[in-house]
Structures are given as structure tokens and as C-alpha cells.
XYZ file of C-alpha atoms in Angstrom:
727
model
C 44.494 31.655 131.444
C 42.996 34.672 130.165
C 40.521 35.406 133.319
C 43.737 35.113 135.498
C 45.485 37.470 133.179
C 42.778 40.167 133.415
C 42.569 39.628 137.337
C 46.306 40.316 137.483
C 45.855 43.514 135.232
C 42.960 44.837 137.424
C 44.866 44.194 140.528
C 47.942 45.971 139.439
C 46.002 48.913 138.386
C 46.869 48.575 134.601
C 45.071 50.541 131.820
C 46.999 49.301 128.881
C 45.950 46.966 126.162
C 48.479 43.991 125.974
C 48.624 40.492 124.991
C 47.456 37.634 127.094
C 50.582 35.563 127.825
C 50.562 32.494 125.633
C 52.247 29.071 126.566
C 54.400 27.010 124.438
C 51.445 24.736 123.721
C 49.535 27.782 122.081
C 49.701 28.274 118.267
C 51.600 31.040 116.659
C 48.579 32.487 114.872
C 47.048 35.443 116.934
C 43.862 34.838 118.817
C 40.697 36.169 117.498
C 40.708 38.888 120.106
C 44.296 40.067 119.444
C 43.317 42.483 116.605
C 44.792 45.791 116.088
C 41.557 47.268 117.517
C 42.234 45.821 120.867
C 45.416 47.986 121.217
C 44.369 51.329 119.677
C 41.599 53.897 120.204
C 40.993 57.376 119.098
C 42.671 60.422 120.463
C 40.673 63.108 121.562
C 41.327 66.696 120.487
C 43.433 69.054 122.319
C 40.426 70.772 123.730
C 39.142 67.635 125.461
C 42.530 66.118 126.443
C 42.151 67.679 130.065
C 39.222 65.435 130.560
C 40.277 62.359 128.828
C 40.988 60.488 131.814
C 37.443 60.325 132.943
C 35.704 60.355 129.548
C 37.967 58.197 127.160
C 36.457 54.617 127.229
C 39.014 51.853 127.706
C 39.598 48.686 125.457
C 37.848 46.628 128.233
C 34.985 48.802 128.704
C 34.352 48.325 124.781
C 35.011 44.909 124.467
C 38.627 45.487 123.733
C 37.890 46.798 120.440
C 38.011 50.947 120.011
C 38.020 52.513 116.709
C 37.636 55.892 115.338
C 34.558 57.312 113.521
C 35.670 55.806 110.222
C 36.656 52.455 111.626
C 40.444 53.312 111.330
C 42.729 51.994 113.951
C 44.962 54.510 115.770
C 47.255 54.216 118.959
C 46.461 55.988 122.026
C 48.451 57.147 125.147
C 47.193 55.178 127.977
C 45.417 57.151 130.816
C 44.726 56.188 134.409
C 41.145 55.540 135.405
C 39.633 55.590 138.852
C 40.029 51.831 139.241
C 43.665 51.992 137.861
C 44.788 54.445 140.716
C 43.875 51.970 143.672
C 45.485 48.868 144.459
C 43.305 46.453 146.386
C 44.372 44.397 149.389
C 44.278 41.214 147.239
C 46.194 42.791 144.584
C 48.800 43.589 146.969
C 48.826 40.193 148.255
C 48.954 38.369 144.872
C 51.864 40.836 143.936
C 54.235 39.330 146.314
C 53.812 35.904 144.385
C 54.069 37.345 141.031
C 57.086 38.501 139.056
C 56.577 42.005 138.057
C 58.123 41.711 134.582
C 56.399 38.634 133.152
C 53.358 38.505 135.516
C 53.563 34.770 136.177
C 53.827 32.881 139.519
C 57.112 32.914 141.319
C 57.407 29.655 143.436
C 60.609 27.983 144.653
C 61.142 24.610 143.196
C 59.885 25.142 139.823
C 63.083 25.411 138.010
C 63.340 29.153 137.951
C 65.976 30.913 139.874
C 64.622 34.056 141.805
C 66.463 37.307 142.456
C 65.695 39.465 145.445
C 67.127 43.049 145.105
C 68.368 45.396 147.801
C 64.926 46.901 147.879
C 63.303 43.627 148.721
C 61.392 43.108 145.671
C 61.901 39.731 144.066
C 61.784 38.645 140.139
C 62.600 35.729 138.164
C 66.328 35.805 137.626
C 66.219 35.538 133.802
C 63.337 38.217 133.665
C 65.418 40.876 135.865
C 68.831 39.781 134.094
C 67.274 40.679 130.463
C 66.016 43.898 131.902
C 69.423 44.788 133.184
C 71.049 43.936 130.158
C 68.804 46.513 128.317
C 70.268 49.243 130.219
C 67.765 49.540 133.157
C 69.512 49.787 136.708
C 66.357 50.749 138.468
C 63.783 48.460 140.139
C 60.719 48.109 137.811
C 58.431 48.352 140.785
C 59.829 51.368 143.076
C 62.349 52.803 140.535
C 65.108 52.492 143.317
C 68.574 52.649 141.572
C 70.399 49.397 142.453
C 74.049 49.096 143.342
C 74.280 45.289 142.859
C 72.883 43.924 139.574
C 72.080 40.700 138.189
C 73.772 39.369 135.136
C 73.629 36.170 133.159
C 74.579 35.002 129.679
C 72.033 34.910 126.810
C 68.574 33.692 127.356
C 67.833 30.107 126.235
C 66.266 29.525 123.032
C 63.028 27.943 124.830
C 61.568 28.502 128.208
C 60.935 25.220 130.172
C 57.822 23.373 129.138
C 54.764 24.792 130.616
C 56.131 28.329 131.470
C 54.514 31.400 130.237
C 56.272 33.291 127.385
C 55.350 36.869 126.077
C 54.583 37.010 122.256
C 57.619 39.289 121.147
C 56.899 42.964 120.231
C 60.195 43.450 118.575
C 60.701 40.255 116.513
C 59.107 38.078 113.927
C 56.768 35.295 115.203
C 59.178 32.543 114.775
C 59.382 31.215 118.231
C 62.048 33.449 119.538
C 61.815 34.543 123.305
C 61.738 37.928 124.559
C 60.960 39.551 127.939
C 58.672 42.920 127.976
C 58.727 45.356 130.620
C 55.223 45.718 131.946
C 53.802 48.982 133.232
C 53.654 49.028 137.062
C 52.762 51.769 139.519
C 55.487 53.363 141.640
C 54.874 55.297 144.885
C 55.821 58.803 145.045
C 56.420 60.895 148.227
C 52.922 62.364 148.006
C 51.674 58.986 148.018
C 50.039 59.187 144.532
C 50.662 56.404 141.772
C 52.428 57.239 138.656
C 51.914 54.760 135.589
C 55.008 54.152 133.489
C 54.143 52.947 129.963
C 57.656 52.222 128.577
C 57.955 49.338 126.242
C 61.592 47.608 126.337
C 63.234 48.350 123.117
C 64.717 45.481 121.047
C 68.043 44.082 121.881
C 71.001 46.716 121.537
C 72.586 44.985 118.554
C 75.670 46.103 117.137
C 74.679 45.187 113.598
C 71.022 45.594 112.350
C 70.846 42.831 109.998
C 67.731 41.353 111.484
C 65.111 42.706 108.950
C 62.260 40.680 107.935
C 62.759 38.902 104.736
C 60.924 40.409 101.623
C 57.414 39.201 100.497
C 58.409 36.372 97.916
C 55.107 36.546 96.246
C 55.673 40.456 95.550
C 59.112 39.571 94.350
C 57.809 36.990 91.846
C 55.125 39.451 90.472
C 57.675 42.183 89.568
C 58.396 42.841 86.034
C 54.911 41.155 84.953
C 53.584 44.623 83.723
C 54.249 46.010 80.274
C 56.831 48.741 80.387
C 55.112 50.772 77.610
C 52.560 51.573 80.163
C 54.999 53.203 82.418
C 56.792 55.668 80.568
C 57.891 59.400 81.483
C 56.652 61.941 79.023
C 59.141 64.627 77.685
C 57.768 68.039 76.395
C 59.736 71.005 75.255
C 58.744 74.591 75.165
C 61.032 77.320 73.341
C 60.489 80.858 74.854
C 59.681 82.068 71.385
C 58.637 79.741 68.488
C 59.997 82.081 65.853
C 63.121 84.273 65.694
C 64.011 86.478 62.591
C 66.604 84.754 60.315
C 69.124 87.436 60.636
C 68.885 87.770 64.430
C 71.055 85.986 66.927
C 70.084 85.589 70.596
C 72.446 85.242 73.348
C 70.135 84.010 76.202
C 67.303 82.207 74.577
C 65.291 80.015 77.239
C 63.844 76.458 76.520
C 61.662 74.853 78.931
C 62.060 71.132 79.609
C 59.034 69.312 81.088
C 58.773 65.936 82.576
C 55.740 64.141 83.618
C 55.712 60.805 85.382
C 53.112 58.186 84.442
C 50.039 57.326 86.328
C 50.091 54.754 88.939
C 49.583 51.412 87.470
C 46.307 49.737 88.006
C 45.032 46.097 87.718
C 41.450 44.578 87.479
C 41.271 41.961 90.210
C 38.712 39.720 91.472
C 36.916 41.483 94.504
C 36.934 39.405 97.754
C 34.617 41.937 99.341
C 31.639 41.909 96.911
C 30.486 40.822 93.602
C 32.506 41.578 90.382
C 35.924 43.097 89.790
C 37.838 45.680 91.487
C 40.773 47.998 90.627
C 44.075 47.569 92.631
C 47.307 49.600 92.308
C 50.489 47.996 91.479
C 53.409 49.762 93.032
C 56.944 49.317 94.216
C 57.063 48.212 97.893
C 58.569 50.488 100.206
C 61.122 50.334 103.190
C 60.293 53.229 105.673
C 62.133 54.174 108.645
C 60.436 56.723 111.146
C 62.822 58.598 113.377
C 60.509 60.241 116.130
C 61.425 62.727 118.678
C 60.145 61.710 122.032
C 61.745 64.289 124.112
C 60.187 65.848 127.176
C 58.610 68.655 125.155
C 56.516 66.065 123.178
C 54.550 65.242 126.402
C 50.822 65.442 126.421
C 48.891 66.114 123.134
C 51.832 66.179 120.862
C 52.762 62.556 121.760
C 49.219 61.472 121.470
C 48.598 62.955 118.221
C 52.068 61.705 116.916
C 50.895 58.250 117.933
C 47.674 58.645 115.989
C 49.564 59.850 113.028
C 51.857 56.659 112.907
C 48.794 54.584 113.402
C 47.457 56.200 110.275
C 50.837 55.412 108.428
C 50.946 51.676 109.812
C 47.277 51.236 108.610
C 48.092 52.575 105.116
C 51.156 50.592 104.326
C 50.919 47.230 102.466
C 51.807 43.719 103.264
C 55.035 44.081 101.141
C 56.150 47.379 102.678
C 58.430 47.288 105.683
C 58.636 49.635 108.599
C 61.065 50.306 111.198
C 60.684 53.170 114.198
C 63.513 54.752 115.863
C 62.487 56.826 118.943
C 65.011 59.321 120.431
C 65.345 62.023 123.240
C 68.602 62.073 125.055
C 69.662 58.932 123.266
C 67.968 56.741 120.626
C 66.526 53.209 120.373
C 65.230 51.147 117.675
C 61.578 50.121 118.701
C 61.727 47.022 116.172
C 63.892 46.186 113.010
C 62.316 46.518 109.333
C 59.051 44.539 109.581
C 56.491 43.770 106.870
C 53.204 45.232 107.573
C 51.274 42.173 107.353
C 48.057 41.873 109.895
C 50.548 40.639 112.462
C 53.236 43.139 111.582
C 50.737 46.009 111.853
C 49.513 44.582 115.270
C 52.897 44.555 116.872
C 53.836 47.754 115.315
C 50.920 49.617 116.746
C 51.631 48.045 120.255
C 55.323 49.270 120.161
C 54.242 52.766 118.957
C 51.435 53.033 121.638
C 54.285 52.250 124.172
C 56.191 55.531 123.544
C 56.751 57.934 126.463
C 58.309 61.481 126.407
C 60.989 62.497 128.451
C 64.877 63.737 128.179
C 66.618 65.946 125.811
C 66.712 66.073 122.025
C 69.618 64.136 120.204
C 68.651 64.383 116.509
C 71.935 63.267 115.446
C 71.632 59.914 117.367
C 68.307 59.340 115.962
C 69.444 59.942 112.442
C 72.525 57.830 113.019
C 70.274 54.803 113.989
C 67.853 55.373 111.135
C 70.730 55.332 108.714
C 72.218 51.966 110.393
C 68.873 50.225 109.806
C 69.236 51.124 106.047
C 72.776 50.397 105.617
C 72.771 47.068 107.328
C 69.527 45.499 106.093
C 69.909 42.244 104.409
C 67.103 42.661 101.805
C 65.945 45.794 100.129
C 62.688 46.869 98.691
C 62.966 49.016 95.672
C 61.919 52.302 97.311
C 63.558 53.500 100.487
C 62.955 56.650 102.685
C 63.416 58.027 106.135
C 60.813 60.357 107.906
C 62.246 62.416 110.768
C 60.195 64.500 113.101
C 61.294 66.712 115.791
C 59.778 69.639 117.846
C 62.988 70.970 119.550
C 66.434 72.203 119.225
C 69.095 69.543 119.030
C 70.836 69.693 122.556
C 73.581 67.223 121.967
C 75.111 67.861 118.542
C 77.528 70.866 118.746
C 77.650 73.451 115.716
C 80.942 73.865 114.221
C 80.473 77.550 114.622
C 79.574 79.566 117.807
C 78.025 82.889 118.135
C 74.937 84.656 116.764
C 75.389 83.521 113.300
C 76.194 79.895 114.178
C 76.038 77.273 111.363
C 73.650 74.233 111.458
C 75.136 71.127 112.836
C 76.871 68.710 110.349
C 74.423 65.898 109.700
C 75.713 65.063 106.352
C 78.001 62.334 107.226
C 75.064 60.501 108.812
C 72.930 60.321 105.787
C 72.766 56.796 104.041
C 72.983 56.197 100.364
C 70.637 54.251 97.913
C 71.372 50.659 96.660
C 73.071 52.300 93.689
C 75.432 54.398 95.784
C 74.716 57.341 93.431
C 72.527 59.437 95.524
C 71.508 59.548 99.310
C 68.388 58.223 100.708
C 65.792 61.016 100.916
C 64.944 62.234 104.546
C 61.543 63.852 104.498
C 61.606 66.302 107.591
C 58.927 67.554 109.830
C 59.465 70.504 112.098
C 56.684 70.346 114.622
C 55.734 73.513 116.674
C 57.451 77.016 117.235
C 60.588 75.557 119.008
C 61.904 73.322 116.478
C 65.393 73.939 114.903
C 64.238 74.785 111.339
C 67.677 75.659 109.794
C 69.167 72.340 110.930
C 65.957 70.193 109.846
C 65.913 72.098 106.491
C 69.660 71.218 106.085
C 69.043 67.590 106.570
C 66.284 67.347 103.916
C 68.093 69.577 101.444
C 71.349 67.624 101.568
C 69.578 64.180 101.304
C 67.146 65.071 98.543
C 64.130 65.040 100.754
C 61.525 67.824 101.691
C 61.023 69.988 104.735
C 57.493 70.444 106.073
C 56.531 72.841 108.860
C 53.744 71.422 111.224
C 52.432 74.519 112.880
C 49.484 73.155 114.607
C 49.258 69.925 116.379
C 46.149 68.594 114.576
C 47.981 68.887 111.329
C 50.737 66.165 111.935
C 48.411 63.470 110.550
C 47.588 65.374 107.329
C 51.454 66.152 106.890
C 52.497 62.458 107.132
C 49.387 61.405 104.898
C 50.669 63.799 102.162
C 54.167 62.704 102.416
C 53.439 58.715 102.377
C 50.704 59.367 99.628
C 53.940 60.302 97.437
C 56.263 57.717 98.861
C 53.914 54.775 97.956
C 53.581 55.981 94.378
C 57.199 55.928 93.159
C 57.146 54.917 89.345
C 60.642 56.307 88.214
C 63.993 56.095 90.017
C 67.641 57.314 89.284
C 65.969 59.504 86.559
C 68.753 61.489 84.585
C 68.009 64.182 81.805
C 70.551 64.687 79.199
C 70.500 67.794 76.867
C 72.925 68.036 73.593
C 73.235 70.777 70.977
C 72.217 69.996 67.635
C 73.853 73.000 65.897
C 77.412 73.581 65.603
C 77.281 77.105 66.717
C 74.531 76.527 69.540
C 76.088 76.377 72.930
C 74.477 76.127 76.530
C 74.612 79.048 78.913
C 73.225 77.734 81.935
C 70.765 75.139 83.189
C 68.440 76.233 85.991
C 67.281 73.142 88.016
C 66.605 74.434 91.480
C 67.909 72.098 93.977
C 68.598 69.208 91.477
C 72.260 68.677 90.652
C 73.007 69.628 86.974
C 76.144 69.865 84.944
C 77.443 71.404 81.821
C 80.479 70.005 79.687
C 83.441 72.185 79.349
C 82.762 72.719 75.659
C 79.154 73.792 76.574
C 77.747 71.566 74.101
C 75.835 69.215 76.343
C 74.586 68.849 79.941
C 72.663 66.675 82.375
C 70.298 66.979 85.228
C 70.044 64.274 88.144
C 66.463 64.130 88.928
C 66.344 61.110 91.375
C 62.956 59.433 92.022
C 59.409 60.691 90.641
C 56.151 59.978 92.220
C 53.052 58.912 89.731
C 51.782 62.173 87.880
C 54.695 64.315 89.235
C 56.092 67.013 86.968
C 59.367 68.634 86.789
C 60.401 71.711 84.764
C 63.901 72.898 84.132
C 64.932 75.897 82.130
C 67.920 75.792 79.737
C 69.471 78.775 78.138
C 71.154 78.699 74.598
C 72.492 81.148 72.013
C 70.632 81.275 68.818
C 72.800 81.958 65.786
C 71.251 83.504 62.616
C 69.819 80.988 60.326
C 67.150 80.495 57.500
C 64.096 78.152 57.354
C 64.401 76.283 60.596
C 67.085 76.072 63.136
C 67.512 72.694 65.423
C 68.612 74.183 68.441
C 69.010 70.874 71.062
C 67.762 67.542 71.799
C 66.446 66.261 75.268
C 66.346 62.714 76.341
C 66.233 60.867 79.791
C 67.058 57.415 81.273
C 65.721 55.912 84.512
C 64.845 52.761 86.217
C 61.401 51.272 86.718
C 61.296 50.247 90.264
C 58.758 47.655 89.730
C 59.934 45.997 86.696
C 63.596 46.646 87.832
C 64.662 47.543 84.246
C 66.388 50.612 82.885
C 64.299 52.608 80.428
C 65.782 55.032 77.693
C 63.327 57.405 76.399
C 63.611 58.586 72.883
C 65.108 62.113 72.309
C 62.878 65.068 71.733
C 64.263 67.784 69.356
C 63.838 71.522 69.918
C 63.420 73.701 66.568
C 62.443 77.106 65.923
C 61.102 78.887 62.693
C 63.495 81.531 60.988
C 61.300 83.714 58.905
C 62.466 87.053 57.343
C 60.219 89.172 59.469
C 58.439 88.443 62.686
C 55.299 90.331 63.878
C 54.972 91.002 67.660
C 54.543 87.813 69.616
C 54.208 87.068 73.324
C 56.467 84.957 75.339
C 55.415 81.402 75.974
C 53.289 81.366 79.206
C 55.041 77.991 80.218
C 58.431 79.262 79.987
C 57.101 82.459 81.848
C 55.375 80.585 84.527
C 58.573 78.816 85.416
C 60.585 81.937 85.377
C 58.284 83.243 87.915
C 58.713 80.231 90.100
C 62.532 80.223 90.151
C 62.452 84.040 90.685
C 60.153 83.710 93.664
C 62.329 81.027 95.161
C 65.471 83.110 94.861
C 63.550 86.199 96.388
C 62.469 83.998 99.297
C 66.022 82.878 100.033
C 67.058 86.502 99.894
C 64.449 87.846 102.088
C 65.181 85.133 104.907
C 68.910 86.295 104.809
C 67.844 89.951 105.328
C 65.429 88.621 108.132
C 68.248 86.963 109.806
C 70.343 89.980 109.692
C 67.507 91.629 111.572
C 66.336 93.820 108.452
C 62.825 92.547 108.432
C 61.783 96.051 106.716
C 64.047 95.059 103.664
C 62.777 91.520 103.767
C 59.137 92.448 103.320
C 60.080 94.898 100.632
C 61.913 92.294 98.609
C 58.686 90.162 98.736
C 56.488 92.925 97.773
C 58.467 93.838 94.765
C 58.410 89.953 93.588
C 54.665 89.850 93.962
C 54.261 92.838 91.859
C 56.636 91.529 89.124
C 54.850 88.057 89.134
C 51.339 89.364 88.779
C 52.425 92.031 86.016
C 54.101 89.094 83.876
C 52.450 87.551 81.047
C 51.451 84.431 82.887
C 50.188 86.491 85.944
C 47.986 88.459 83.614
C 46.498 85.478 82.258
C 45.383 84.278 85.567
C 47.720 81.381 85.839
C 47.048 79.194 89.056
C 50.871 78.966 90.058
C 51.261 82.548 89.823
C 48.309 83.232 92.066
C 49.622 80.580 94.407
C 52.994 82.280 94.684
C 51.429 85.712 95.183
C 49.386 84.198 97.957
C 52.566 82.501 99.504
C 54.776 85.626 99.359
C 51.898 87.585 101.001
C 51.785 85.036 103.808
C 55.647 85.470 104.283
C 55.305 89.082 104.422
C 52.781 88.771 107.479
C 54.866 86.341 109.150
C 57.901 88.878 108.888
C 55.813 91.684 110.526
C 57.912 91.601 113.546
C 61.045 89.639 115.054
C 58.917 87.445 117.691
C 56.537 86.337 114.861
C 59.442 85.623 112.396
C 61.075 83.333 115.083
C 57.989 81.536 115.713
C 56.873 80.676 112.493
C 58.245 82.943 109.698
C 61.643 81.227 109.331
C 60.267 77.559 109.269
C 57.401 78.705 106.879
C 59.787 80.302 104.233
C 62.228 77.376 104.559
C 59.300 74.968 103.882
C 58.361 77.005 100.892
C 62.023 77.076 99.586
C 61.935 73.381 100.032
C 58.781 72.854 97.873
C 59.884 75.130 95.090
C 63.310 74.038 94.570
C 62.529 70.368 94.653
C 58.790 70.902 93.029
C 57.378 68.705 95.361
C 54.674 69.257 97.827
C 55.431 70.231 101.388
C 53.168 70.890 104.411
C 53.143 74.444 105.637
C 50.403 76.755 107.062
C 47.163 75.779 105.517
C 48.639 73.993 102.399
C 46.975 70.708 103.169
C 43.499 72.408 103.272
C 41.131 71.947 100.530
C 40.505 75.637 99.784
C 44.052 76.837 100.381
C 45.845 78.246 97.130
C 49.159 77.014 98.423
C 48.696 73.417 97.040
C 51.427 73.349 94.477
C 52.806 69.962 93.308
C 50.168 67.829 94.950
C 49.685 64.556 93.128
C 46.444 62.314 92.969
C 48.051 59.841 95.120
C 48.906 62.557 97.674
C 45.176 64.030 97.320
C 43.637 60.656 97.942
C 45.767 59.933 101.195
C 44.948 63.281 102.542
C 41.158 62.683 102.034
C 41.600 59.419 103.890
C 43.308 61.126 106.859
C 40.757 63.972 106.956
C 37.777 61.390 106.735
C 39.507 59.527 109.704
C 40.029 62.699 111.817
C 36.456 63.960 111.170
C 34.809 62.018 113.819
C 37.406 63.384 116.490
C 37.421 66.944 115.490
C 34.960 69.745 114.524
C 36.668 70.158 111.179
C 34.416 70.461 108.291
C 35.159 68.360 105.186
C 35.668 69.709 101.849
C 36.842 68.222 98.465
C 40.566 68.359 98.235
C 41.741 69.797 94.772
C 45.041 68.623 93.075
C 47.103 71.291 91.728
C 49.493 70.081 89.212
C 52.049 72.290 87.358
C 51.057 70.919 83.985
C 51.788 73.340 81.232
C 48.650 74.971 79.672
C 48.341 75.688 76.095
C 49.252 78.943 74.928
């Protein structure tokens, strides 16, 4: 059977790794040769893309298994070979007796109805009816648009005994039947052949309730760990530790610092060698990737996107689930939420590898379908997120305001909510290249509680994805809420500076709260609370801070003990300096405010004023107490503000990269979470704020995988936490 399949592939000029058709007598387990390695191969760098058709080895030339330099598996865009561009006479003859969709023999009298189209090409009736049902009105062979279309009811549950069936790409391996459109050459007016590698999406369902059930073993193991090992740490830092007893302060600042616990590790028996090994216990994830495959993504962009998705697929665990939405002029779901088991990865790699680029950019439709997958899933993993990537302007969603100062399209209504219904599912957005709509993409991330990253160079896409999933795969706290309460009858809150996190103050200004949401392992959050300080003697208790959150692995609510803030009240106070921890966070928030103000000036066309604002902010930060002490966050802010100044040197550069760079920086500092922009994922860059160990580890994996295909020099990646340093 396999040899005939290979002959059919060669005769049709196919250069694509696909399954050998299996009969009903075959078992459901994948064959030894059906490994992910048979479906993927490394992607060449952009410098060698022009010659890849002649130099890139195919799966068949290497025994069907092509790997990157580190052994990692990556999708590839099929490239035509010299053999694939010629049809032999024998191939043409056998083609007339073969269904171009299922690639099995068509013989009258075998119980299969045949359909001959007006262009004279013949197919199995059930094959072409399924093809038409999915919206294709063109001949799969010559691409002629048909006027008369075949139609039939739903496909039978089983094909007749002995007929070939295709292992489904877009469903679970439970015996369901599905027809796949195979890549076939079509003639052009010039006589050349063009290979179409489009994989038919899953059925256009009205309800997306066909997600794969969760891993029962992982559900049974949840809650087995001790909760005391997974608690969030709360620390407080008053602006000054002493205030004279007769003095009153109207705007006294207190820093509230949170730090998430380490990722939980367990010692387990190693199956790869002697002794024990450490494995990380974490909450499984439901991840939906919404990918732009419009015409502008053609070539190297699409190839590198496939490689980045291959990296994501290979680093998800068997309890994690993935669904991929591809959008251009319209959107389609490649497959439902599927567990990333060995077979799940195999099918997902094949589906991603089938992507082709064409059409316009309909971000709203892609986001709508991604939200639909989340809202209508039957089972729910504890962590859920959307990754959205686009390289262009939305050509289908009309902005509510026309003109030069048009507003970003309204995407808010399309964003899904978490299972608790109290907050939206975060959408982590990636703007790719110089032509993407950074304002709209930043708006989507900001509204949903996600981050906005700017992928300036094509080669950086995998590292950007790696940093993001490094965080998503290490969530240790969910729905975290901070509460602050006055402990003195004359102490009232003036404000809560929480960046992009929602905060509230009671009408009597005696208590307040901050909605933090999810925290990754080792992440830190800093909030500035201002209060008044009345005269007092001895010691004054100002306020107390507490927090409550849900452990996603244990599925338990954890209430942390309150932490009190007290200051000494001596009769006289000698000269004392401000707390470096408080000063550092004041600088961060001030820098974010100046970035936003400078962007508004740049949008109005006043780039000179924008650059001046950034320069004044740099001087203020480096002249502050924390800046003078050599604080790394202050140094990073200074380097970032300088980079923004350079990207605002002229209008052309601001439009190409300045706007997106500033918005990505704003996203990072307002959420206190790492985003990709410029060289922020490089090891020696100063702009590495908010990276966690999990992010750094995933970046190292990505860069190690890329080392064999790019001349990039490997260096150790340092984590840059925002941990308060001793004064």
C-alpha cells in the first residue's frame, strides 16, 4: 500500500509530507514512520530563502525525518523540486483513474458514485461533495469555477469495507471520517505548474463544542500538592521609616510589593536514565493562536511563523490543549482544542504546515472565531489565553471615526471572559513588521489584560512566542485581588497608582482594592498607595495590606495574612533619604506617563516636543536617588527612553517602528510584564524588565534551536527581576 502511495505522490509532483492512507483494517495507532519528524523540517534563514528550492532536503531524501540542529521539530513550507515540476506520461495516465481528492482508484461498479464536472475531471461523488460543502466551488485540479455543483447529505459514519480512508487532521482519532484536499498542480497560461498546499479546514460548525476532553490523570492529580508551598509573598515599603511626631504629611507614599512563588517541582523517576529527575508541576493551559495568513505574510514571514508555531507545539504538554485559527479575508479554525499528546502534536504540525498566504486582513473575524472556541468549549483547563499575530492593517473592520485622527476599531465586544466571568481572557498580541496596525493591536491587548509585543525583524518571531508561552506555562495565581485598609481613624487614602490594573477607593477613602488577575511564577507586582499621615507619638499604624487569589493547580482560594505598615514618630528626625524601592517605582510610573505623552505629541506631528519630553524624563530618572545608586531598572528605563528618542528622529522612522516600539514599552511597564520589542529578548540588552526564570528558560530553548539555522552567537540570557533591593 505504501509503495503505491509513494508512486502516486511522485507521479503527481507532490513535495509534501503526508500520511499514507490507511484502510479500515489498519489500527488506530500511528505507524512507526508517522512521527512529527516526518512532517517537518528546519526553515532556512531569509538570506538563503531564494535558493531553498534547490538546496533544502525533502523528507523523502532524508528518510522522511528532517530535524533542526538541536533535534527540534519544525514545520516547513513545501518547496517544489525539479522532480515535482514535471509530470510523467505514466503519471498523467494513472491520474485519469485516480480521484484527485482521496487519491484512490476510481472504478465503476465498486459501490462508489462518480461525478464528472463540466471541466471533464472526475472524482468520487462523496469526495467532491464534501469539498463543495466546505465552500470550494473550483475544480481541485484545474481551478475552473463550476456553475453546476454536486451536493449530498452528511457523509456516512464509515466508508464501505476495504475502501481507503484518510487519517483525520482536524479531529480526534476516534474513527471519524474526513476528506482532505490534497495539493495538486494546476496549469497556468504560461504552461508552468503551481503547487497549492491548502489543507481543508475542519467543518464549518455553528457551535464549537467539539473540544477534546481533558486529561483525566491530570485532573485527578490536581490539588495533591501542599498549598503552603505555593503562596504569594507580600511586602510593604514606606517612603520614609520615620516622621516627626508633630508633623503631618498629606501625600505619603507606601509601596505594596507582591511576588509570586516559584514553579512547583517534584522529584520523579527518570525514564531516560538512572536516578531521579525534577519535573515541574503546573496548571495546564487552553491556548488559542489566531494567525494572520494574508497575502503580505507570503514567503519568509509565513515560513518563520510556521517554525515558531512548531516550537510552541513541541513545548506544550500532554495536558495542554491548542486550537489554531487562521485568518485573511475570512477566518477558519484549523482544528478544535486538542491535547498536545504525541498524536495531537503530529496532527497540529501537519495542519500548521498546510497554511498558505492570500487575501486581505480581517482581524475582527479571526478574533471572533478565537473567542468562539473559548466560549463554547465543553471542558476548561485552569489557564486560558489567546495569542494573536498580524502584520497588516485590518481591511474589513471599519473604524467608528473617519479622518486623520481616526479611532481604533472596536474589538472589545469580541473578547471572551474567563470561567469566573469577572475578567476577560488575556489576548497577547504580536505586531509583525513595519505595516501592522499597532494602535488597534495595542488596544486589543490593553482591553483584555494581555500584552503587546513588536516583532521588528522576521527572525525574532520565535523568541517572542517563546517568551510569551514561558509565562503562560507557569501561572501560579489567578484572580488575585489586593485589599488595603486604613488602621488609623485619621488616615485616609489619596490615590492608588496601579498602572493598567483596575483599582478602586471607597467613598470614605478608608479602604481600597486592586484587581491583579493572573501571576506567573516569580513575577512581581508593585503598586504605590498614597495616604495622609496625622501627628502622632511613638508609632503610627497607617494601613494593612492583604490579598486573596485562587491556586489554579489546587483549585482552592487562598487568603494571605494581612501585613501592617507602621512608621516611627520620634521628636526629631535627622536628614534621611527616600526609600530606593519607592523611588524606583515612582520613576517607572513617571516614565510610562511620559512615554504616553510623547506618543501623543508625535501623533500630532510635533516630534521635536516628543523627543524633548523623553530627554527631560531621562535626566530626572538618572538624577533621582535610585538612579544615582545605579539601580538596574533606572538604567533600563534610560536606555529605553533613548531608543524611543532615536525612533522619533523623523516621521518616516516613527511610522515604521517608533509608534509600535513605544506602545510595546507602555504595555510592558503598565502591566509589569515582559514584552518583546527591539532587542529586548537578546541576552545583553538592558531592556529585559520583568522576565522570569520560566521565560528565560524558554528563550534559551528557542535560541538553541535557532542556532543551527542562523549565524546568531549564543550568549547566556540573564533574568532581570524587579525585586526590591535593600536600602
